[in-house]
Coordinates of C-alpha atoms in Angstrom, one line a residue:
Chain D
M28 CA 133.9 69.9 83.0
L29 CA 131.6 68.4 85.6
Y30 CA 129.6 70.2 88.3
G31 CA 127.6 69.1 91.4
A32 CA 124.0 70.3 91.6
I33 CA 121.7 70.1 94.5
E34 CA 118.0 70.9 94.7
A35 CA 117.4 70.9 98.4
G36 CA 113.7 70.5 99.2
G37 CA 111.8 70.0 102.4
T38 CA 111.1 66.3 101.8
K39 CA 113.9 65.3 99.3
M40 CA 117.3 66.3 98.0
V41 CA 117.9 65.9 94.3
V42 CA 121.6 65.6 93.7
A43 CA 123.1 65.5 90.2
L44 CA 126.3 65.6 88.2
V45 CA 125.9 68.1 85.3
E46 CA 128.2 68.8 82.3
D47 CA 128.8 72.5 81.5
T48 CA 126.7 71.9 78.4
G49 CA 123.7 71.4 80.7
E50 CA 123.6 67.6 80.2
I51 CA 122.6 65.7 83.4
K52 CA 125.0 62.8 83.6
D53 CA 123.6 61.2 86.7
K54 CA 121.0 62.0 89.4
V55 CA 120.0 60.6 92.8
V56 CA 117.2 61.4 95.2
I57 CA 118.0 61.4 99.0
P58 CA 115.3 61.9 101.6
T59 CA 115.6 65.1 103.7
S60 CA 115.7 63.8 107.2
T61 CA 118.3 65.5 109.4
P62 CA 121.6 67.1 108.4
E63 CA 123.4 64.3 110.3
E64 CA 121.8 61.6 108.1
T65 CA 121.3 63.5 104.8
M66 CA 124.5 65.4 104.4
P67 CA 126.9 62.5 104.5
Q68 CA 124.9 60.8 101.7
I69 CA 125.1 63.9 99.6
I70 CA 128.8 64.4 100.2
G71 CA 129.4 60.6 99.6
Y72 CA 127.6 60.8 96.3
L73 CA 129.5 63.8 95.0
K74 CA 133.0 62.9 96.4
G75 CA 135.7 61.7 94.1
K76 CA 133.7 62.6 91.0
D77 CA 136.2 65.4 90.0
I78 CA 133.6 68.2 90.2
K79 CA 134.8 71.8 89.9
A80 CA 132.1 73.3 92.1
V81 CA 128.7 72.7 93.7
G82 CA 125.6 74.8 93.2
V83 CA 122.6 74.5 95.6
G84 CA 119.0 75.7 95.1
S85 CA 117.5 75.4 98.6
F86 CA 114.2 75.6 100.4
G87 CA 114.0 78.7 102.5
P88 CA 114.3 81.0 104.2
V89 CA 118.0 80.7 103.5
D90 CA 120.7 83.4 103.8
V91 CA 121.9 84.0 100.3
V92 CA 123.4 87.4 100.9
K93 CA 127.2 87.1 100.4
G94 CA 129.0 88.8 103.2
S95 CA 126.2 88.3 105.7
P96 CA 127.4 86.7 109.0
T97 CA 124.9 83.8 108.4
Y98 CA 125.6 83.4 104.7
G99 CA 124.9 79.8 103.7
C100 CA 122.6 79.0 106.6
I101 CA 119.0 77.8 106.5
M102 CA 117.1 80.3 108.6
N103 CA 113.9 80.1 110.6
T104 CA 112.3 77.0 109.0
P105 CA 109.7 74.8 110.5
K106 CA 112.0 71.9 109.7
L107 CA 113.8 72.3 113.0
A108 CA 116.7 69.9 112.4
W109 CA 117.8 72.2 109.6
K110 CA 117.3 75.6 111.4
N111 CA 120.5 77.6 111.4
Y112 CA 122.3 74.8 109.6
N113 CA 125.1 76.1 107.4
L114 CA 124.7 74.2 104.1
V115 CA 127.6 76.0 102.3
E116 CA 130.1 75.4 105.0
A117 CA 129.2 71.7 105.3
L118 CA 129.6 71.2 101.6
E119 CA 132.8 73.2 101.2
T120 CA 134.3 71.3 104.1
G121 CA 133.1 67.9 103.0
L122 CA 134.0 68.3 99.3
G123 CA 136.9 70.8 99.2
V124 CA 135.3 72.7 96.2
P125 CA 133.6 76.1 96.1
V126 CA 129.9 76.1 96.8
S127 CA 127.3 78.6 95.5
L128 CA 123.8 78.9 97.1
D129 CA 120.5 80.5 96.1
T130 CA 116.9 79.8 96.7
D131 CA 115.2 76.9 94.9
V132 CA 113.0 79.3 92.9
N133 CA 115.9 81.6 92.0
A134 CA 117.8 78.5 90.8
A135 CA 114.8 77.4 88.7
C136 CA 114.6 80.9 87.2
L137 CA 118.3 80.7 86.3
G138 CA 117.9 77.3 84.8
E139 CA 115.2 78.6 82.5
M140 CA 117.3 81.6 81.6
T141 CA 120.3 79.5 80.7
Y142 CA 118.8 76.4 79.0
G143 CA 115.1 77.0 78.7
C144 CA 112.4 79.4 77.5
A145 CA 113.9 82.5 79.0
K146 CA 117.3 82.3 77.2
G147 CA 118.6 85.8 76.4
I148 CA 116.0 87.6 78.5
G149 CA 117.1 89.7 81.5
N150 CA 114.0 90.4 83.5
V151 CA 112.3 87.1 84.3
I152 CA 110.0 85.7 87.0
Y153 CA 109.7 82.0 87.7
V154 CA 106.7 81.2 89.9
T155 CA 106.2 77.8 91.4
I156 CA 102.7 76.9 92.4
G157 CA 102.7 73.5 94.2
T158 CA 103.0 72.6 97.9
G159 CA 103.9 76.2 98.4
I160 CA 104.1 79.3 96.2
G161 CA 107.4 81.0 95.6
A162 CA 109.0 83.3 93.0
G163 CA 112.5 83.4 91.6
I164 CA 113.3 86.7 90.2
A165 CA 116.0 88.0 87.8
V166 CA 116.6 91.7 87.1
E167 CA 118.8 92.5 84.2
G168 CA 120.1 88.9 84.2
K169 CA 121.0 88.8 87.9
L170 CA 119.0 86.9 90.6
L171 CA 117.3 89.2 93.0
H172 CA 118.2 89.0 96.7
G173 CA 117.8 92.5 98.3
M174 CA 117.9 92.3 102.1
M175 CA 117.2 88.5 102.1
H176 CA 115.4 87.1 99.1
P177 CA 111.9 87.6 97.7
E178 CA 109.1 85.7 99.4
A179 CA 106.5 86.8 96.8
G180 CA 104.4 83.7 97.4
H181 CA 103.0 85.4 100.5
I182 CA 101.8 88.7 99.0
L183 CA 98.3 89.5 100.0
I184 CA 95.5 89.0 97.4
T185 CA 91.8 89.6 97.8
K186 CA 89.7 86.5 98.6
R187 CA 86.6 86.1 96.5
L188 CA 83.5 86.8 98.7
A189 CA 81.9 83.5 97.7
D190 CA 85.1 81.5 98.4
R191 CA 84.3 79.3 101.5
G192 CA 87.9 78.1 101.6
Q193 CA 90.2 79.3 104.3
S194 CA 93.8 80.4 103.8
V195 CA 96.1 77.4 104.6
C196 CA 99.0 79.8 105.4
P197 CA 99.6 79.9 109.2
Y198 CA 100.8 83.5 108.9
H199 CA 98.4 85.3 106.6
D200 CA 94.6 85.2 106.2
S201 CA 94.6 86.0 102.6
C202 CA 97.9 85.5 100.9
F203 CA 98.8 84.0 97.5
E204 CA 100.1 80.7 98.9
G205 CA 97.3 80.5 101.5
L206 CA 94.6 80.7 98.8
A207 CA 96.2 79.2 95.7
S208 CA 98.8 76.5 96.6
G209 CA 98.1 72.8 96.1
P210 CA 97.2 72.3 99.8
S211 CA 94.7 75.2 99.6
I212 CA 93.0 73.6 96.7
E213 CA 92.8 70.3 98.6
A214 CA 91.5 72.0 101.7
R215 CA 88.8 74.0 99.8
W216 CA 87.5 71.1 97.6
G217 CA 88.4 68.0 99.6
K218 CA 90.4 66.5 96.7
K219 CA 93.8 66.9 95.2
A220 CA 94.2 69.1 92.1
Y221 CA 94.7 66.2 89.7
E222 CA 91.4 64.7 90.9
L223 CA 89.5 67.9 90.1
V224 CA 90.6 68.3 86.5
D225 CA 87.0 68.3 85.1
N226 CA 85.6 70.7 87.7
Q227 CA 85.7 74.0 85.9
I228 CA 84.7 76.1 89.0
V229 CA 88.0 75.0 90.6
W230 CA 90.1 76.3 87.8
E231 CA 88.1 79.5 87.4
L232 CA 88.8 80.4 91.0
E233 CA 92.4 79.2 90.9
S234 CA 93.2 81.2 87.8
E235 CA 91.6 84.3 89.3
Y236 CA 93.9 84.0 92.4
I237 CA 97.0 83.3 90.3
A238 CA 96.2 86.3 88.0
K239 CA 95.9 88.6 91.0
G240 CA 99.2 87.4 92.3
L241 CA 100.9 87.8 88.9
M242 CA 99.3 91.3 88.4
N243 CA 101.0 92.6 91.5
M244 CA 104.4 91.1 90.5
I245 CA 104.0 92.5 86.9
L246 CA 103.3 96.0 88.2
T247 CA 106.1 95.8 90.7
L248 CA 108.9 94.1 88.7
S249 CA 107.9 94.8 85.1
P250 CA 109.2 91.4 83.9
Q251 CA 109.7 90.6 80.3
K252 CA 108.6 87.0 80.8
I253 CA 106.7 84.9 83.5
I254 CA 107.3 81.2 83.8
L255 CA 104.9 79.1 85.8
G256 CA 106.1 75.7 87.3
G257 CA 105.2 73.4 90.2
G258 CA 102.7 70.7 90.6
V259 CA 99.5 72.7 90.3
M260 CA 100.8 74.1 87.0
H261 CA 100.8 70.6 85.5
Q262 CA 97.1 71.4 85.1
E263 CA 97.7 72.9 81.7
Q264 CA 94.0 74.1 81.4
L265 CA 95.1 76.8 83.7
F266 CA 97.3 78.7 81.2
P267 CA 94.6 80.1 78.9
L268 CA 92.5 81.1 81.9
I269 CA 95.4 82.8 83.7
R270 CA 96.4 84.7 80.6
E271 CA 92.8 85.9 80.1
K272 CA 92.4 87.0 83.7
V273 CA 95.7 88.8 83.9
A274 CA 94.6 90.9 80.9
E275 CA 91.3 91.5 82.6
V276 CA 92.7 92.6 85.9
L277 CA 95.4 94.8 84.3
N278 CA 92.5 96.3 82.3
H279 CA 94.8 97.9 79.7
Y280 CA 96.4 100.1 82.3
Y281 CA 99.8 98.7 81.4
D282 CA 100.3 98.3 77.7
T283 CA 103.5 96.8 76.5
R284 CA 104.7 94.8 73.5
E285 CA 105.3 91.8 75.8
L286 CA 101.8 91.9 77.3
A287 CA 100.2 92.2 73.9
D288 CA 101.3 88.6 73.3
M289 CA 100.2 86.7 76.4
D290 CA 100.9 83.3 74.9
T291 CA 104.6 84.0 75.0
Y292 CA 104.5 86.2 78.1
I293 CA 103.0 83.7 80.6
V294 CA 104.4 80.3 79.8
P295 CA 104.9 76.9 81.4
A296 CA 108.3 75.8 82.6
S297 CA 110.2 74.3 79.7
L298 CA 112.8 71.9 81.1
N299 CA 110.7 68.9 82.2
D300 CA 111.0 69.8 85.9
N301 CA 114.8 69.9 85.6
Q302 CA 114.8 73.7 85.8
G303 CA 115.8 73.7 89.4
I304 CA 118.7 71.2 89.2
L305 CA 120.0 72.7 86.0
G306 CA 119.9 76.2 87.6
A307 CA 121.8 74.8 90.6
A308 CA 124.4 73.5 88.1
V309 CA 124.6 77.0 86.6
L310 CA 125.2 78.5 90.1
A311 CA 128.2 76.1 90.4
M312 CA 129.5 77.1 86.9
N313 CA 129.3 80.8 87.9
V314 CA 130.8 80.4 91.4
Chain F
M9 CA 130.3 121.5 86.6
L10 CA 126.6 122.5 86.0
Y11 CA 123.7 120.2 85.0
G12 CA 120.2 120.8 83.9
A13 CA 117.5 118.9 85.8
I14 CA 113.8 118.7 85.0
E15 CA 111.0 117.2 87.1
A16 CA 108.3 116.8 84.5
G17 CA 104.9 116.7 86.2
G18 CA 101.4 116.6 84.8
T19 CA 100.6 120.2 86.0
K20 CA 104.0 121.8 86.3
M21 CA 107.6 121.4 85.2
V22 CA 110.3 122.2 87.7
V23 CA 113.6 123.1 85.9
A24 CA 116.8 123.6 87.8
L25 CA 120.5 124.2 87.4
V26 CA 122.4 121.9 89.7
E27 CA 126.1 121.6 90.6
D28 CA 127.7 118.2 90.7
T29 CA 127.9 118.6 94.5
G30 CA 124.1 118.5 94.5
E31 CA 123.7 122.2 95.2
I32 CA 120.6 123.7 93.4
K33 CA 121.9 127.0 91.9
D34 CA 118.6 128.1 90.5
K35 CA 115.1 126.8 89.9
V36 CA 112.0 127.8 87.9
V37 CA 108.5 126.4 87.6
I38 CA 106.8 126.3 84.2
P39 CA 103.2 125.2 83.8
T40 CA 102.7 121.9 81.8
S41 CA 100.3 123.1 79.0
T42 CA 101.2 121.7 75.6
P43 CA 104.7 120.7 74.3
E44 CA 104.5 123.7 71.9
E45 CA 104.1 126.1 74.7
T46 CA 106.0 124.5 77.5
M47 CA 109.1 123.1 75.8
P48 CA 110.5 126.4 74.3
Q49 CA 110.3 127.8 77.9
I50 CA 112.3 125.0 79.3
I51 CA 114.8 125.1 76.5
G52 CA 115.0 128.9 76.8
Y53 CA 115.8 128.7 80.5
L54 CA 118.5 126.0 80.1
K55 CA 120.1 127.4 76.9
G56 CA 123.4 129.3 77.2
K57 CA 124.0 128.1 80.8
D58 CA 127.0 125.9 79.9
I59 CA 125.3 122.7 81.2
K60 CA 127.0 119.4 80.5
A61 CA 123.9 117.3 80.2
V62 CA 120.2 117.2 81.2
G63 CA 118.4 114.7 83.4
V64 CA 114.6 114.3 83.3
G65 CA 112.3 112.6 85.9
S66 CA 109.0 112.4 84.1
F67 CA 105.4 111.6 84.7
G68 CA 104.4 108.5 82.9
P69 CA 104.0 106.1 81.3
V70 CA 107.2 107.0 79.6
D71 CA 109.5 104.8 77.5
V72 CA 112.8 104.6 79.6
V73 CA 114.1 101.5 78.0
K74 CA 117.2 102.5 76.0
G75 CA 117.2 100.9 72.5
S76 CA 113.5 100.8 72.3
P77 CA 112.1 102.4 69.2
T78 CA 110.0 104.8 71.3
Y79 CA 112.8 105.5 73.9
G80 CA 112.3 109.0 75.3
C81 CA 108.6 109.3 74.5
I82 CA 105.7 109.9 76.8
M83 CA 103.3 107.0 76.1
N84 CA 99.6 106.5 76.6
T85 CA 98.8 109.4 78.9
P86 CA 95.5 111.1 79.5
K87 CA 97.3 114.4 78.9
L88 CA 96.7 114.0 75.2
A89 CA 98.9 116.9 74.0
W90 CA 101.9 115.0 75.3
K91 CA 101.0 111.5 74.1
N92 CA 103.8 110.0 72.0
Y93 CA 105.8 113.2 72.5
N94 CA 109.6 112.5 72.4
L95 CA 111.0 114.5 75.4
V96 CA 114.5 113.3 75.0
E97 CA 114.7 114.1 71.3
A98 CA 113.2 117.6 71.8
L99 CA 115.7 118.5 74.5
E100 CA 118.7 117.0 72.8
T101 CA 117.9 118.9 69.6
G102 CA 117.1 122.1 71.4
L103 CA 120.1 122.1 73.7
G104 CA 122.8 120.1 72.0
V105 CA 123.7 118.2 75.1
P106 CA 123.0 114.5 76.1
V107 CA 119.7 113.9 77.9
S108 CA 118.9 111.1 80.3
L109 CA 115.4 110.2 81.2
D110 CA 113.7 108.1 83.9
T111 CA 110.4 108.2 85.7
D112 CA 109.7 110.9 88.3
V113 CA 109.7 108.2 91.1
N114 CA 112.9 106.5 89.9
A115 CA 114.5 110.0 89.8
A116 CA 113.4 110.7 93.4
C117 CA 114.7 107.3 94.5
L118 CA 118.0 108.1 92.9
G119 CA 118.1 111.5 94.6
E120 CA 117.6 109.9 98.0
M121 CA 120.3 107.3 97.2
T122 CA 122.8 109.9 96.2
Y123 CA 122.2 112.8 98.6
G124 CA 119.6 111.6 101.1
C125 CA 118.7 108.9 103.6
A126 CA 119.5 106.0 101.3
K127 CA 123.1 106.9 100.6
G128 CA 125.2 103.7 100.2
I129 CA 122.1 101.4 100.1
G130 CA 121.6 99.4 96.9
N131 CA 118.0 98.0 97.3
V132 CA 115.6 100.9 97.8
I133 CA 112.0 101.7 97.2
Y134 CA 110.7 105.3 97.0
V135 CA 106.9 105.4 97.2
T136 CA 105.1 108.7 96.5
I137 CA 101.6 109.0 97.9
G138 CA 100.0 112.1 96.7
T139 CA 97.8 112.9 93.7
G140 CA 98.7 109.4 92.5
I141 CA 100.8 106.6 93.9
G142 CA 104.0 105.4 92.3
A143 CA 107.1 103.6 93.2
G144 CA 110.7 104.2 92.2
I145 CA 112.8 101.1 92.7
A146 CA 116.5 100.4 92.8
V147 CA 118.0 96.9 92.7
E148 CA 121.7 96.7 93.6
G149 CA 122.1 100.4 93.0
K150 CA 120.4 100.4 89.6
L151 CA 117.0 101.8 88.8
L152 CA 114.6 99.1 87.8
H153 CA 113.0 99.3 84.3
G154 CA 112.2 95.7 83.1
M155 CA 109.9 95.7 80.1
M156 CA 108.8 99.3 80.7
H157 CA 109.0 100.6 84.3
P158 CA 107.2 99.6 87.5
E159 CA 103.7 100.9 88.1
A160 CA 103.5 99.6 91.6
G161 CA 100.9 102.2 92.6
H162 CA 98.3 100.1 90.8
I163 CA 98.9 96.8 92.6
L164 CA 95.7 95.3 94.0
I165 CA 95.0 95.5 97.7
T166 CA 92.0 94.3 99.7
K167 CA 89.4 96.9 100.5
R168 CA 88.2 97.0 104.1
L169 CA 84.6 95.7 104.2
A170 CA 83.4 98.7 106.1
D171 CA 85.1 101.2 103.8
R172 CA 82.3 103.0 101.9
G173 CA 84.8 104.8 99.7
Q174 CA 85.1 103.8 96.0
S175 CA 88.3 103.4 94.2
V176 CA 89.2 106.6 92.4
C177 CA 91.2 104.7 89.8
P178 CA 89.4 104.5 86.5
Y179 CA 91.1 101.2 85.7
H180 CA 91.0 99.2 88.9
D181 CA 88.3 98.6 91.6
S182 CA 90.6 98.0 94.4
C183 CA 94.2 99.2 93.7
F184 CA 96.6 101.0 96.0
E185 CA 96.3 104.3 94.2
G186 CA 92.5 103.9 93.9
L187 CA 92.1 103.4 97.6
A188 CA 94.9 105.4 99.2
S189 CA 95.9 108.4 97.0
G190 CA 95.1 112.0 98.0
P191 CA 92.1 112.1 95.7
S192 CA 90.7 108.8 97.2
I193 CA 91.0 110.3 100.7
E194 CA 89.1 113.4 99.5
A195 CA 86.4 111.4 97.7
R196 CA 85.9 109.1 100.8
W197 CA 85.7 111.8 103.5
G198 CA 84.7 114.9 101.5
K199 CA 87.7 116.9 102.7
K200 CA 91.4 117.1 101.8
A201 CA 94.0 115.2 103.8
Y202 CA 95.3 118.3 105.6
E203 CA 91.7 119.2 106.8
L204 CA 91.4 115.7 108.3
V205 CA 94.5 115.8 110.5
D206 CA 92.5 115.2 113.8
N207 CA 90.3 112.5 112.5
Q208 CA 92.0 109.3 113.7
I209 CA 89.7 107.0 111.7
V210 CA 91.0 108.5 108.5
W211 CA 94.6 107.7 109.3
E212 CA 93.8 104.2 110.7
L213 CA 92.3 103.2 107.3
E214 CA 94.9 105.1 105.3
S215 CA 97.8 103.4 107.1
E216 CA 96.2 100.0 106.7
Y217 CA 96.0 100.4 102.9
I218 CA 99.6 101.8 102.8
A219 CA 100.8 98.9 104.9
K220 CA 99.2 96.3 102.6
G221 CA 100.7 98.0 99.5
L222 CA 104.1 98.0 101.2
M223 CA 103.9 94.4 102.4
N224 CA 103.5 93.3 98.8
M225 CA 106.4 95.3 97.6
I226 CA 108.6 94.1 100.6
L227 CA 107.9 90.4 99.8
T228 CA 108.5 90.9 96.1
L229 CA 111.5 93.2 96.1
S230 CA 113.1 92.5 99.5
P231 CA 114.3 96.2 99.8
Q232 CA 116.7 97.3 102.4
K233 CA 114.9 100.6 102.9
I234 CA 111.6 102.2 102.1
I235 CA 111.2 105.9 101.7
L236 CA 107.7 107.5 101.6
G237 CA 107.2 110.9 100.0
G238 CA 104.4 112.9 98.3
G239 CA 101.7 115.2 99.7
V240 CA 99.8 112.6 101.8
M241 CA 103.0 111.6 103.6
H242 CA 103.4 115.1 104.9
Q243 CA 100.9 113.8 107.5
E244 CA 103.6 112.6 109.7
Q245 CA 101.2 110.9 112.1
L246 CA 101.0 108.2 109.4
F247 CA 104.6 106.9 110.0
P248 CA 104.2 105.2 113.3
L249 CA 100.8 103.7 112.2
I250 CA 102.3 102.4 109.0
R251 CA 105.3 100.8 110.7
E252 CA 103.0 99.1 113.2
K253 CA 100.7 97.8 110.6
V254 CA 103.4 96.5 108.2
A255 CA 104.8 94.5 111.1
E256 CA 101.2 93.3 111.8
V257 CA 100.5 92.1 108.3
L258 CA 103.9 90.5 107.8
N259 CA 103.2 88.7 111.1
H260 CA 106.8 87.7 111.6
Y261 CA 106.8 85.6 108.4
Y262 CA 109.7 87.6 107.1
D263 CA 112.3 88.3 109.8
T264 CA 115.3 90.4 108.8
R265 CA 117.7 92.7 110.6
E266 CA 116.3 95.6 108.6
L267 CA 112.6 94.8 109.5
A268 CA 113.6 94.6 113.2
D269 CA 114.3 98.3 113.2
M270 CA 111.1 99.7 111.6
D271 CA 112.1 103.3 112.4
T272 CA 115.0 103.2 110.1
Y273 CA 113.3 100.9 107.6
I274 CA 110.3 102.9 106.7
V275 CA 111.3 106.6 106.6
P276 CA 110.1 109.9 105.3
A277 CA 111.8 111.5 102.2
S278 CA 114.8 113.4 103.5
L279 CA 115.5 116.1 100.9
N280 CA 112.7 118.7 101.5
D281 CA 110.8 117.7 98.4
N282 CA 113.9 118.2 96.3
Q283 CA 114.5 114.4 95.9
G284 CA 113.0 114.4 92.4
I285 CA 114.9 117.4 91.0
L286 CA 118.2 116.2 92.6
G287 CA 117.7 112.7 91.2
A288 CA 117.1 114.2 87.8
A289 CA 120.4 116.0 88.1
V290 CA 122.1 112.7 89.0
L291 CA 120.6 111.2 85.9
A292 CA 122.4 114.0 84.0
M293 CA 125.7 113.4 85.8
N294 CA 125.5 109.7 84.9
V295 CA 124.5 110.2 81.3

């Protein structure tokens, strides 16, 4: 059985054909320009491939609440050509198969829960730390939506007094994304993350901000596992620092079996950056 | 049909007989001293009343994860006489009926969802701001547990630079409970909340801290409604200030239908401080 999977990003669309075993049979990358240019290419690629359904993990904000009048639409995005564009409708009309939509981070969380390091675990957070910060969240095996979908990358965290960097978030002076995303690292230090590998001060500060963001998610969601993905998290030296600082900020207030083993509690994404596209395929399988 | 309901607090136990219609037939208050003194009084009161089941909303931390080896136990509490005490086992043995346990705040959330202002809504947060701060959380109609249960009263928030108060939380320098609970107000201003009603500066600062705490919960959980209870929230002048400041800190990043109507989004508890005991009764009904 073959499924279509789409990882819809702000700069590129990854489109794949995935077997129900989780094997990626083929994959293409299509630039995200305008719906008029991009969508026919996606539909052209998937058409005639005998797929049963399509799953989409999309950049947001996006209306993922089934039954909502704008279900399937990309909402108030700075990418104006896509604002109010109904992704689900376009794909269903173009391909004649059912389409299931969620956020890119929820899809990645689902990918890890189905094929990766969170298999069999019901309460999981997948946090991507890259160009932006976002969190995909599962509660008892189901992806969390609520009134819209979580936007936990924008929770407020406390800036270190000596930090001369400015929040790169246009909305918030002191949010997780504003202080700890890839662009915030570049703005603060004048270089990209991968050019700063040997500068320990960079990773001390970065891990402090990540730990503070994670602490708030841990106390609010009580997850059984936290998976960190995205470009910044390719800096593997961050993991031991983050684990240490999360324990420090929690300060033994919250003692659980899971937290007692930080090495298995806070882990890197396990699917070679295919967690998003595989999760999108699972969305299609569950349609 | 009659159910036993217990609101187990650190200083007192409220024990009630509740009809399945939600009518409280009778209620007593028993001091929380030691299990040896307190439990026989609770059991004595409920015994022979032909109750079908008992529900408990308890102070924490408490193990509410069914299947866990310590399910039913009060965990690492400063009330040492109760540490590791198995509430569920004691009540089931003493009364011979099934017992269902959750946190006090989850019970209050459930009470509001069944009989109060959150009827018919699936994604709800109930935040109590009093002696401590805690959050009861429902996702798609089910109370959230995860690896233990949320402890969202201890999320980190940013202290205002001019705030001379110190966090009253022994674990965290700058957490929600440490900066915004009743005792933190008293420590900062030298008077209790109800003696400070006319001091606008007090409520400006208090509402700022509450708004910051709520913002992080909103972005993480995406709730459809937020209910605020507890002693501090009896200061009704806080509500308009909190609504205004939540909108301010979100800064239109997160626009939803629910947030557009703050007066129905952030609301006071609606059950005359019976939300906890009624929620405990619902736990019994659902056992």
